[in-house]
Coordinates of C-alpha atoms in Angstrom, one line a residue:
M846 CA 14.5 -44.0 -13.1
G847 CA 14.3 -41.8 -10.0
W848 CA 18.0 -41.0 -10.3
I849 CA 17.6 -40.1 -13.9
D850 CA 14.6 -37.9 -13.1
Q851 CA 16.6 -36.0 -10.4
N852 CA 19.5 -35.4 -12.8
L853 CA 17.0 -34.1 -15.4
V854 CA 15.4 -31.8 -12.9
M855 CA 18.8 -30.5 -11.8
D856 CA 19.8 -29.8 -15.4
Q857 CA 16.6 -27.9 -16.0
A858 CA 17.1 -25.8 -12.8
M859 CA 20.7 -25.0 -13.8
A860 CA 19.6 -24.1 -17.3
A861 CA 17.0 -21.7 -15.9
I862 CA 19.6 -20.1 -13.6
I863 CA 22.3 -19.7 -16.2
R864 CA 19.8 -18.3 -18.9
N865 CA 18.0 -16.1 -16.3
R866 CA 14.6 -17.7 -16.9
P867 CA 11.8 -18.4 -14.5
F868 CA 11.7 -21.9 -12.9
E869 CA 9.1 -24.4 -14.2
S870 CA 6.3 -25.0 -11.8
S871 CA 5.3 -28.3 -13.5
I872 CA 8.0 -30.3 -11.8
P873 CA 6.6 -32.8 -9.4
Q874 CA 7.1 -31.9 -5.7
S875 CA 8.4 -35.4 -4.8
I876 CA 11.4 -34.8 -7.1
W877 CA 12.9 -32.1 -4.9
T878 CA 14.9 -33.8 -2.1
V879 CA 17.5 -32.5 0.2
E880 CA 20.3 -33.8 -1.9
T881 CA 18.8 -32.4 -5.2
V882 CA 18.3 -28.9 -3.7
S883 CA 21.8 -29.0 -2.2
Q884 CA 23.4 -30.1 -5.5
V885 CA 21.7 -27.2 -7.4
L886 CA 22.9 -24.7 -4.9
R887 CA 26.4 -26.3 -4.9
S888 CA 26.6 -26.0 -8.7
I889 CA 25.8 -22.3 -8.9
P890 CA 29.3 -21.1 -7.9
R891 CA 30.9 -23.7 -10.2
F892 CA 29.2 -22.3 -13.2
L893 CA 28.8 -18.6 -12.5
F894 CA 31.6 -17.7 -10.1
Q895 CA 35.0 -18.2 -11.7
S896 CA 37.6 -19.9 -9.6
P897 CA 39.7 -17.5 -7.5
R898 CA 43.1 -16.2 -8.7
S899 CA 42.9 -18.1 -12.0
I900 CA 41.5 -18.2 -15.5
G901 CA 40.7 -21.5 -17.0
R902 CA 41.4 -23.6 -14.0
Q903 CA 38.8 -26.1 -13.0
N904 CA 40.0 -26.5 -9.4
G905 CA 40.5 -23.8 -7.0
F906 CA 43.9 -22.6 -5.7
R907 CA 45.7 -24.6 -3.1
H908 CA 44.1 -24.2 0.3
R909 CA 47.5 -23.8 2.1
T910 CA 49.0 -21.1 0.0
P911 CA 49.3 -17.5 1.4
L912 CA 46.4 -15.3 0.7
K913 CA 45.8 -11.5 0.5
Q914 CA 43.2 -10.1 2.7
R915 CA 40.3 -8.6 0.8
N916 CA 38.2 -5.4 1.4
L917 CA 34.8 -5.6 -0.2
K918 CA 34.2 -1.8 0.0
Q919 CA 37.5 -1.1 -1.7
E920 CA 36.8 -3.7 -4.4
L921 CA 33.4 -2.2 -5.1
H922 CA 34.9 1.3 -5.3
N923 CA 37.5 0.1 -7.7
A924 CA 34.9 -1.8 -9.8
R925 CA 32.8 1.4 -10.2
K926 CA 35.9 3.4 -11.2
G927 CA 37.0 0.8 -13.7
V928 CA 40.2 0.0 -11.9
L929 CA 41.6 -3.5 -12.4
I930 CA 40.8 -5.8 -9.4
L931 CA 43.6 -8.1 -8.3
G932 CA 43.7 -11.0 -5.8
P933 CA 41.1 -13.6 -5.2
A934 CA 38.3 -11.6 -6.9
A935 CA 40.3 -11.0 -10.1
H936 CA 38.9 -12.1 -13.5
R937 CA 35.3 -12.4 -12.1
D938 CA 32.4 -11.3 -14.2
V939 CA 30.4 -9.0 -11.8
Q940 CA 27.2 -9.5 -13.8
K941 CA 27.5 -13.3 -13.6
V942 CA 28.2 -13.2 -9.9
Q943 CA 25.2 -10.9 -9.3
L944 CA 23.0 -13.2 -11.5
G945 CA 24.1 -16.2 -9.5
L946 CA 23.3 -14.6 -6.2
E947 CA 19.9 -13.4 -7.3
K948 CA 18.9 -16.7 -8.9
A949 CA 20.2 -18.7 -5.9
L950 CA 18.0 -16.7 -3.5
E951 CA 15.1 -17.0 -5.9
F952 CA 15.5 -20.7 -6.2
F953 CA 15.9 -21.1 -2.4
H954 CA 12.5 -19.3 -1.8
W955 CA 10.8 -20.8 -4.9
V956 CA 11.4 -24.4 -4.0
E957 CA 9.9 -23.8 -0.6
T958 CA 6.9 -21.7 -1.5
R959 CA 5.9 -23.3 -4.8
C960 CA 7.0 -26.9 -4.4
G961 CA 6.3 -27.4 -0.7
F962 CA 9.9 -28.3 0.1
T963 CA 11.0 -27.9 3.7
H964 CA 14.6 -26.6 4.2
N965 CA 16.9 -28.1 6.7
E966 CA 20.4 -27.5 8.0
L967 CA 22.1 -28.9 4.9
T968 CA 20.3 -26.6 2.4
C969 CA 20.7 -23.6 4.7
R970 CA 24.5 -24.3 4.8
E971 CA 24.7 -24.6 1.0
M972 CA 22.8 -21.3 0.6
S973 CA 25.0 -19.5 3.0
L974 CA 28.1 -20.8 1.2
V975 CA 26.8 -19.5 -2.1
L976 CA 26.4 -16.0 -0.5
A977 CA 29.9 -16.2 0.9
K978 CA 31.6 -17.4 -2.3
G979 CA 29.8 -14.7 -4.3
S980 CA 31.2 -12.0 -1.9
C981 CA 27.8 -10.5 -1.5
N982 CA 27.0 -7.5 0.8
S983 CA 27.5 -8.5 4.4
K984 CA 24.1 -7.1 5.3
F985 CA 22.4 -9.7 3.1
L986 CA 24.5 -12.5 4.6
W987 CA 23.7 -11.5 8.2
E988 CA 20.0 -11.0 7.4
F989 CA 19.9 -14.5 5.9
L990 CA 21.7 -16.1 8.8
R991 CA 19.4 -14.2 11.3
R992 CA 16.3 -15.6 9.5
M993 CA 17.6 -19.1 9.5
S994 CA 18.5 -18.8 13.1
R995 CA 15.0 -17.9 14.0
R996 CA 13.8 -21.1 12.3
G997 CA 16.3 -23.2 14.1
L998 CA 18.3 -24.2 11.0
L999 CA 21.6 -22.6 12.0
T1000 CA 24.0 -24.8 13.9
T1001 CA 27.6 -24.6 14.9
P1002 CA 28.9 -26.8 12.0
T1003 CA 27.1 -24.6 9.5
V1004 CA 28.7 -21.4 10.9
T1005 CA 32.0 -23.1 11.0
C1006 CA 31.8 -24.1 7.3
L1007 CA 30.8 -20.5 6.6
I1008 CA 33.9 -19.2 8.4
K1009 CA 36.1 -21.6 6.5
C1010 CA 34.6 -20.5 3.2
L1011 CA 35.1 -16.8 4.0
G1012 CA 38.7 -17.5 5.0
E1013 CA 39.3 -19.2 1.7
E1014 CA 37.9 -16.2 -0.1
G1015 CA 40.2 -13.9 1.7
L1016 CA 37.3 -12.2 3.6
V1017 CA 39.0 -12.5 7.1
N1018 CA 37.2 -9.5 8.6
E1019 CA 33.8 -11.1 7.6
A1020 CA 35.0 -14.4 9.1
L1021 CA 35.8 -12.7 12.4
T1022 CA 32.5 -11.0 12.4
T1023 CA 30.7 -14.3 11.8
F1024 CA 32.6 -15.9 14.6
Y1025 CA 31.8 -13.1 17.1
R1026 CA 28.1 -13.2 16.1
M1027 CA 27.7 -16.9 16.8
K1028 CA 26.1 -16.2 20.2
Q1029 CA 23.5 -14.0 18.5
F1030 CA 22.7 -16.9 16.2
H1031 CA 22.3 -19.2 19.3
C1032 CA 25.4 -21.2 18.4
M1033 CA 28.4 -21.9 20.7
P1034 CA 31.9 -22.1 19.1
D1035 CA 33.8 -25.3 19.5
V1036 CA 37.5 -26.2 19.0
Y1037 CA 37.0 -26.8 15.3
A1038 CA 35.5 -23.3 14.9
Y1039 CA 38.5 -21.7 16.7
N1040 CA 41.0 -23.8 14.6
T1041 CA 39.2 -22.8 11.4
L1042 CA 39.4 -19.1 12.3
I1043 CA 43.0 -19.3 13.4
F1044 CA 44.0 -21.0 10.1
A1045 CA 42.2 -18.2 8.1
L1046 CA 44.0 -15.5 10.1
C1047 CA 47.4 -17.2 9.6
R1048 CA 46.9 -17.4 5.9
V1049 CA 46.7 -13.7 5.6
G1050 CA 49.6 -13.2 8.0
N1051 CA 47.6 -11.9 11.0
F1052 CA 49.5 -13.8 13.6
K1053 CA 48.8 -11.3 16.3
K1054 CA 45.1 -12.0 16.3
A1055 CA 45.6 -15.8 15.8
K1056 CA 47.9 -15.9 18.9
F1057 CA 45.3 -13.9 20.9
L1058 CA 42.6 -16.4 20.1
M1059 CA 44.9 -19.3 21.1
E1060 CA 45.8 -17.5 24.4
Q1061 CA 42.1 -17.1 25.0
M1062 CA 41.6 -20.8 24.5
E1063 CA 44.4 -21.5 27.0
L1064 CA 42.7 -19.6 29.8
P1065 CA 41.8 -21.7 32.9
G1066 CA 38.3 -23.0 32.8
F1067 CA 37.7 -22.1 29.1
R1068 CA 35.2 -24.4 27.5
C1069 CA 37.3 -24.9 24.3
P1070 CA 40.9 -25.7 25.2
P1071 CA 43.4 -25.9 22.3
D1072 CA 44.3 -29.3 20.9
V1073 CA 47.1 -30.7 18.7
F1074 CA 45.7 -29.2 15.5
T1075 CA 45.6 -25.7 17.1
Y1076 CA 49.3 -25.8 17.8
T1077 CA 50.1 -27.5 14.4
I1078 CA 48.3 -24.7 12.5
L1079 CA 50.3 -22.0 14.2
I1080 CA 53.6 -23.9 14.0
S1081 CA 53.2 -24.6 10.3
S1082 CA 52.2 -21.0 9.5
Y1083 CA 55.2 -19.6 11.4
C1084 CA 57.5 -21.9 9.5
R1085 CA 55.9 -21.2 6.1
Y1086 CA 55.9 -17.4 6.4
G1087 CA 59.3 -17.4 8.1
T1088 CA 60.9 -19.1 5.1
E1089 CA 59.1 -16.8 2.6
T1090 CA 60.4 -13.5 4.0
G1091 CA 63.7 -12.2 2.9
C1092 CA 64.7 -10.6 6.2
R1093 CA 67.0 -12.8 8.3
K1094 CA 65.8 -11.3 11.6
A1095 CA 62.2 -12.1 10.7
I1096 CA 63.1 -15.6 9.7
R1097 CA 64.9 -16.2 13.0
R1098 CA 61.9 -14.8 14.9
R1099 CA 59.3 -16.9 13.1
I1100 CA 61.4 -20.2 13.5
W1101 CA 62.0 -19.4 17.1
E1102 CA 58.3 -18.8 17.7
A1103 CA 57.5 -22.2 16.0
N1104 CA 60.0 -24.0 18.2
H1105 CA 58.8 -22.2 21.3
L1106 CA 55.2 -23.3 20.6
F1107 CA 56.4 -26.8 20.0
R1108 CA 58.1 -26.9 23.4
I1109 CA 54.9 -25.5 25.1
M1110 CA 53.0 -28.2 23.3
L1111 CA 55.2 -30.9 24.7
F1112 CA 55.1 -29.3 28.2
K1113 CA 51.3 -29.4 28.3
G1114 CA 51.2 -33.1 27.5
F1115 CA 50.2 -33.0 23.8
V1116 CA 51.6 -35.6 21.5
P1117 CA 52.7 -34.1 18.2
D1118 CA 51.8 -35.9 15.0
V1119 CA 53.8 -36.4 11.8
V1120 CA 52.4 -33.1 10.3
T1121 CA 53.8 -31.1 13.2
Y1122 CA 57.2 -32.7 12.9
N1123 CA 57.2 -32.2 9.1
C1124 CA 56.5 -28.5 9.4
L1125 CA 59.2 -27.9 11.9
I1126 CA 61.8 -30.1 10.0
N1127 CA 61.0 -28.4 6.7
G1128 CA 61.3 -24.9 8.3
C1129 CA 64.7 -25.8 9.9
C1130 CA 66.1 -27.3 6.7
K1131 CA 65.1 -24.3 4.7
T1132 CA 66.8 -22.0 7.2
N1133 CA 70.0 -24.0 7.4
R1134 CA 69.3 -25.4 10.9
I1135 CA 70.2 -29.0 10.0
E1136 CA 71.3 -30.0 13.5
R1137 CA 67.9 -29.0 14.9
A1138 CA 66.1 -30.9 12.1
L1139 CA 68.1 -34.1 12.8
E1140 CA 67.2 -33.7 16.5
L1141 CA 63.6 -33.5 15.6
L1142 CA 63.9 -36.6 13.4
D1143 CA 65.4 -38.6 16.3
D1144 CA 62.8 -37.3 18.7
M1145 CA 60.2 -38.2 16.2
V1146 CA 61.3 -41.9 16.1
K1147 CA 61.7 -42.1 19.9
R1148 CA 58.1 -41.0 20.4
G1149 CA 56.8 -43.6 18.0
V1150 CA 55.8 -41.2 15.2
V1151 CA 56.7 -42.8 11.8
P1152 CA 58.3 -40.5 9.3
N1153 CA 56.9 -40.4 5.8
R1154 CA 58.1 -39.3 2.4
I1155 CA 57.6 -35.6 3.2
T1156 CA 59.9 -35.9 6.2
Y1157 CA 62.8 -37.4 4.2
N1158 CA 62.2 -35.1 1.2
S1159 CA 63.1 -32.0 3.4
F1160 CA 66.5 -33.5 4.2
I1161 CA 67.0 -34.7 0.6
R1162 CA 66.4 -31.2 -0.7
Y1163 CA 68.7 -29.6 1.9
Y1164 CA 71.6 -31.9 1.2
S1165 CA 71.1 -31.6 -2.6
V1166 CA 71.2 -27.8 -2.4
T1167 CA 74.4 -27.8 -0.2
N1168 CA 76.0 -30.4 -2.6
E1169 CA 76.1 -33.1 0.1
I1170 CA 74.9 -35.6 -2.4
D1171 CA 76.1 -38.7 -0.5
K1172 CA 74.1 -37.7 2.5
A1173 CA 71.0 -37.1 0.3
I1174 CA 71.5 -40.6 -1.2
E1175 CA 71.9 -42.0 2.4
M1176 CA 68.5 -40.4 3.4
L1177 CA 66.9 -41.9 0.2
R1178 CA 68.2 -45.4 1.0
R1179 CA 67.2 -45.0 4.6
M1180 CA 63.7 -44.2 3.5
Q1181 CA 63.7 -47.2 1.2
G1182 CA 65.2 -49.6 3.7
M1183 CA 62.9 -48.7 6.7
N1184 CA 59.8 -48.4 4.5
H1185 CA 58.7 -45.2 6.2
G1186 CA 55.4 -44.2 4.9
V1187 CA 55.8 -45.3 1.3
V1188 CA 56.4 -48.5 -0.6
L1189 CA 58.4 -46.8 -3.3
P1190 CA 59.7 -43.2 -3.3
C1191 CA 58.3 -40.9 -6.0
N1192 CA 59.8 -38.4 -8.4
S1193 CA 60.0 -35.7 -5.7
S1194 CA 62.6 -37.8 -3.8
Y1195 CA 64.8 -38.5 -6.8
T1196 CA 64.6 -35.2 -8.7
P1197 CA 66.7 -33.0 -6.3
I1198 CA 69.5 -35.6 -6.2
I1199 CA 69.5 -36.0 -10.0
H1200 CA 69.8 -32.3 -10.6
A1201 CA 72.6 -31.9 -8.0
M1202 CA 74.5 -34.8 -9.7
C1203 CA 74.2 -33.2 -13.1
E1204 CA 75.4 -29.9 -11.8
T1205 CA 78.5 -31.5 -10.1
G1206 CA 79.4 -33.6 -13.1
R1207 CA 78.3 -37.0 -11.7
V1208 CA 76.4 -37.8 -14.9
V1209 CA 76.7 -41.6 -14.8
E1210 CA 75.2 -41.7 -11.3
A1211 CA 72.4 -39.4 -12.4
R1212 CA 71.7 -41.7 -15.3
D1213 CA 71.5 -44.7 -12.9
L1214 CA 69.0 -42.9 -10.7
L1215 CA 66.9 -42.0 -13.8
V1216 CA 66.9 -45.7 -14.8
E1217 CA 65.9 -46.6 -11.2
V1218 CA 62.9 -44.2 -11.4
A1219 CA 61.9 -45.7 -14.7
E1220 CA 62.2 -49.3 -13.4
Q1221 CA 59.9 -48.5 -10.5
G1222 CA 57.2 -47.5 -12.9
S1223 CA 57.4 -43.7 -12.6
I1224 CA 57.8 -41.2 -15.3
P1225 CA 60.2 -38.3 -14.5
R1226 CA 59.6 -34.7 -15.3
E1227 CA 60.5 -33.7 -18.8
Y1228 CA 63.0 -31.2 -17.5
T1229 CA 64.8 -33.9 -15.4
Y1230 CA 64.9 -36.2 -18.4
K1231 CA 66.2 -33.5 -20.7
L1232 CA 68.8 -32.4 -18.1
V1233 CA 70.3 -35.9 -17.8
R1234 CA 70.2 -36.4 -21.6
D1235 CA 72.0 -33.1 -22.3
A1236 CA 74.6 -33.8 -19.6
L1237 CA 75.3 -37.2 -21.1
E1238 CA 75.6 -35.6 -24.6
S1239 CA 78.0 -32.9 -23.4
S1240 CA 80.2 -35.5 -21.7
G1241 CA 80.1 -37.8 -24.7
K1242 CA 78.3 -40.6 -22.9
I1243 CA 75.0 -40.5 -24.6
D1244 CA 75.4 -44.2 -25.4
L1245 CA 74.6 -45.1 -21.8
L1246 CA 71.0 -44.2 -22.4
D1247 CA 69.1 -47.1 -23.9
E1248 CA 66.9 -46.2 -26.9
E1249 CA 64.1 -48.3 -25.6
L1250 CA 64.2 -46.5 -22.2
C1251 CA 64.2 -43.1 -24.0
T1252 CA 61.2 -44.1 -26.1
R1253 CA 59.3 -45.3 -23.0
L1254 CA 60.1 -42.1 -21.1
E1255 CA 59.2 -39.8 -24.0
D1256 CA 55.9 -41.7 -24.6
G1257 CA 55.1 -41.4 -21.0
I1258 CA 55.8 -37.6 -21.0
K1259 CA 53.6 -37.1 -24.1
G1260 CA 50.8 -39.1 -22.6
R1261 CA 50.9 -37.1 -19.4
I1262 CA 50.8 -33.8 -21.2
R1263 CA 47.9 -35.0 -23.3
Q1264 CA 46.0 -36.0 -20.1
V1265 CA 46.8 -32.6 -18.6
M1266 CA 45.4 -30.8 -21.6
K1267 CA 42.2 -32.8 -21.4
V1268 CA 41.7 -32.1 -17.7
K1269 CA 42.9 -28.5 -17.7
P1270 CA 41.5 -26.8 -20.8
L1271 CA 42.6 -23.5 -22.2
L1272 CA 41.1 -20.2 -21.1
Q1273 CA 37.4 -19.9 -21.5
H1274 CA 37.5 -16.5 -23.0
Q1275 CA 36.2 -14.9 -26.2
T1276 CA 39.7 -13.7 -27.2
V1277 CA 41.1 -17.2 -27.3
S1278 CA 39.2 -18.2 -30.4
S1279 CA 40.9 -15.4 -32.4
F1280 CA 44.3 -17.0 -31.9
G1281 CA 43.4 -20.2 -33.6
E1282 CA 43.1 -23.8 -32.3
F1283 CA 45.6 -25.1 -29.9
D1284 CA 47.6 -27.9 -31.6
T1285 CA 47.9 -30.7 -29.0
D1286 CA 50.0 -32.9 -31.3
T1287 CA 52.6 -30.2 -31.7
V1288 CA 52.8 -29.5 -28.0
S1289 CA 53.0 -33.2 -27.0
T1290 CA 55.9 -33.8 -29.4
C1291 CA 58.1 -30.9 -28.4
D1292 CA 61.0 -31.2 -26.0
E1293 CA 59.2 -29.6 -23.0
P1294 CA 55.4 -29.9 -23.5
D1295 CA 54.5 -28.6 -20.0
V1296 CA 56.7 -25.5 -20.5
T1297 CA 55.2 -24.9 -23.9
Y1298 CA 51.6 -25.3 -22.7
N1299 CA 52.2 -23.0 -19.7
S1300 CA 53.9 -20.4 -21.9
W1301 CA 50.9 -20.4 -24.2
V1302 CA 48.5 -20.0 -21.3
R1303 CA 50.6 -17.1 -19.9
A1304 CA 50.7 -15.4 -23.2
L1305 CA 46.9 -15.6 -23.6
K1306 CA 46.5 -14.2 -20.1
L1307 CA 48.7 -11.2 -20.9
V1308 CA 46.8 -10.6 -24.2
I1309 CA 43.5 -10.7 -22.4
A1310 CA 44.8 -8.3 -19.7
Y1311 CA 46.1 -5.9 -22.3
I1312 CA 42.8 -5.9 -24.2
R1313 CA 40.9 -5.2 -21.0
M1314 CA 43.3 -2.4 -20.2
T1315 CA 42.9 -0.7 -23.6
G1316 CA 39.2 -1.2 -23.5
K1317 CA 39.0 0.7 -20.3
S1318 CA 41.2 3.5 -21.7
L1319 CA 43.9 3.0 -19.0
V1320 CA 47.3 4.5 -19.4
R1321 CA 50.1 1.9 -19.3
N1322 CA 52.1 3.7 -16.6
S1323 CA 49.0 3.8 -14.3
W1324 CA 48.4 0.1 -14.7
V1325 CA 51.9 -1.4 -14.3
R1326 CA 55.2 -0.1 -13.2
R1327 CA 57.6 0.5 -16.0
P1328 CA 61.1 -0.8 -15.8
K1329 CA 63.9 1.7 -15.0
K1330 CA 65.3 1.5 -18.5
D1331 CA 61.9 2.2 -20.0
Q1332 CA 61.5 5.2 -17.8
E1333 CA 64.9 6.5 -18.6
H1334 CA 64.2 6.1 -22.3
T1335 CA 60.9 8.0 -21.9
N1336 CA 62.6 10.8 -20.0
E1337 CA 65.2 11.1 -22.7
E1338 CA 62.5 11.4 -25.3
K1339 CA 60.8 14.2 -23.3
N1340 CA 64.0 16.1 -23.0
F1341 CA 64.7 15.8 -26.7
N1342 CA 61.2 17.0 -27.6
Q1343 CA 61.6 20.0 -25.2

């Protein structure tokens, strides 16, 4: 019964926050526990702060993807002028965010003054995370942290979690300020705090500052020397950003710096783990340094580090792109034979080989691999299945596909897309209802349901953006850049009118 009462109290508190109503003082004081208060504070961003860089997503964006550094003053200036805000703060309702921040502070003080609850480190941490996720004014955040520090509720893990949250929101300058103010809050940074800040800097591409922090950690007698994770963060970031740029000189520079850090890491006696090796191998394979990647694989085995599926997938993708399909199959069989990291390979190991076989005309072998995937209990992507089916039809060998196998694969694909549509609903926006209901049966029975679903969502996003643009009386040329053909056509019309 106590668990039910706590859930009921949490629902009442969230209803009061969302509807902007005062909190009920008739709730018994014994109901409010540390877990209940923390859960209420944790639920405020979920309901009132839309997930960054997305509309309609329930989960946030991937924590390893590159991020653009934000400027709160510039965003506030753009919001006052009605300019469209892009990046992590896009598609957020400013009024809802402000309501969430105000009600969170009100609830934090109400539960202490009216209900006799005593805050501790956990509730202080959740409240600071709400302020960070809401991108509030830095002065309010520093003032709150200063008051909590006077009460002895601010610890190093709390500040580290706050730095991590600010880094995920793209507020790297605020994360740096929080890190440098740890001594004012009577907290001493540890290795995890340094690693968190270095990772946040690497995500926005600020390698100069990240390298400076690591060099500071390497000073003789420093209380927080770097560990394996410090080097792994920098190595993985160098490889990831090096493969994303289009400049060959920059690519060579980033990969060289990653290998240089790896050698320094070995020289200082650190033992790299499988993540470090995977980052380097993936970077070398994507930059056509296959000899170096094979050397790393051999060194990996000699040091007793067991390769996993990600390790072999880097080689499989490289050999598939370069049309060395036999070597890709050899890597696949090697992974299966030595049982490195997995019991059975998944679709990500088979898909590049199947696509390469269909492009080179080895349709029968692609069909055999597709059957092998199905026999292992996996359902391939609909694009892979359709590619093999079309290749067999064009070569006149469609009879090689069993009808029972086709039915099983198509049913699996339909079931998967139905599950995706249940977990990932459509955009929660007023404009969506004007386009009618989304027909799940029609999408699940088409050839490529994932593509159809994603196309529908993209179209709705474009319509919503266009409605917002016209509602703010924005000129199209000032909002997006026109194509050259469109600009030439407009210039011709002006000349004709003149």
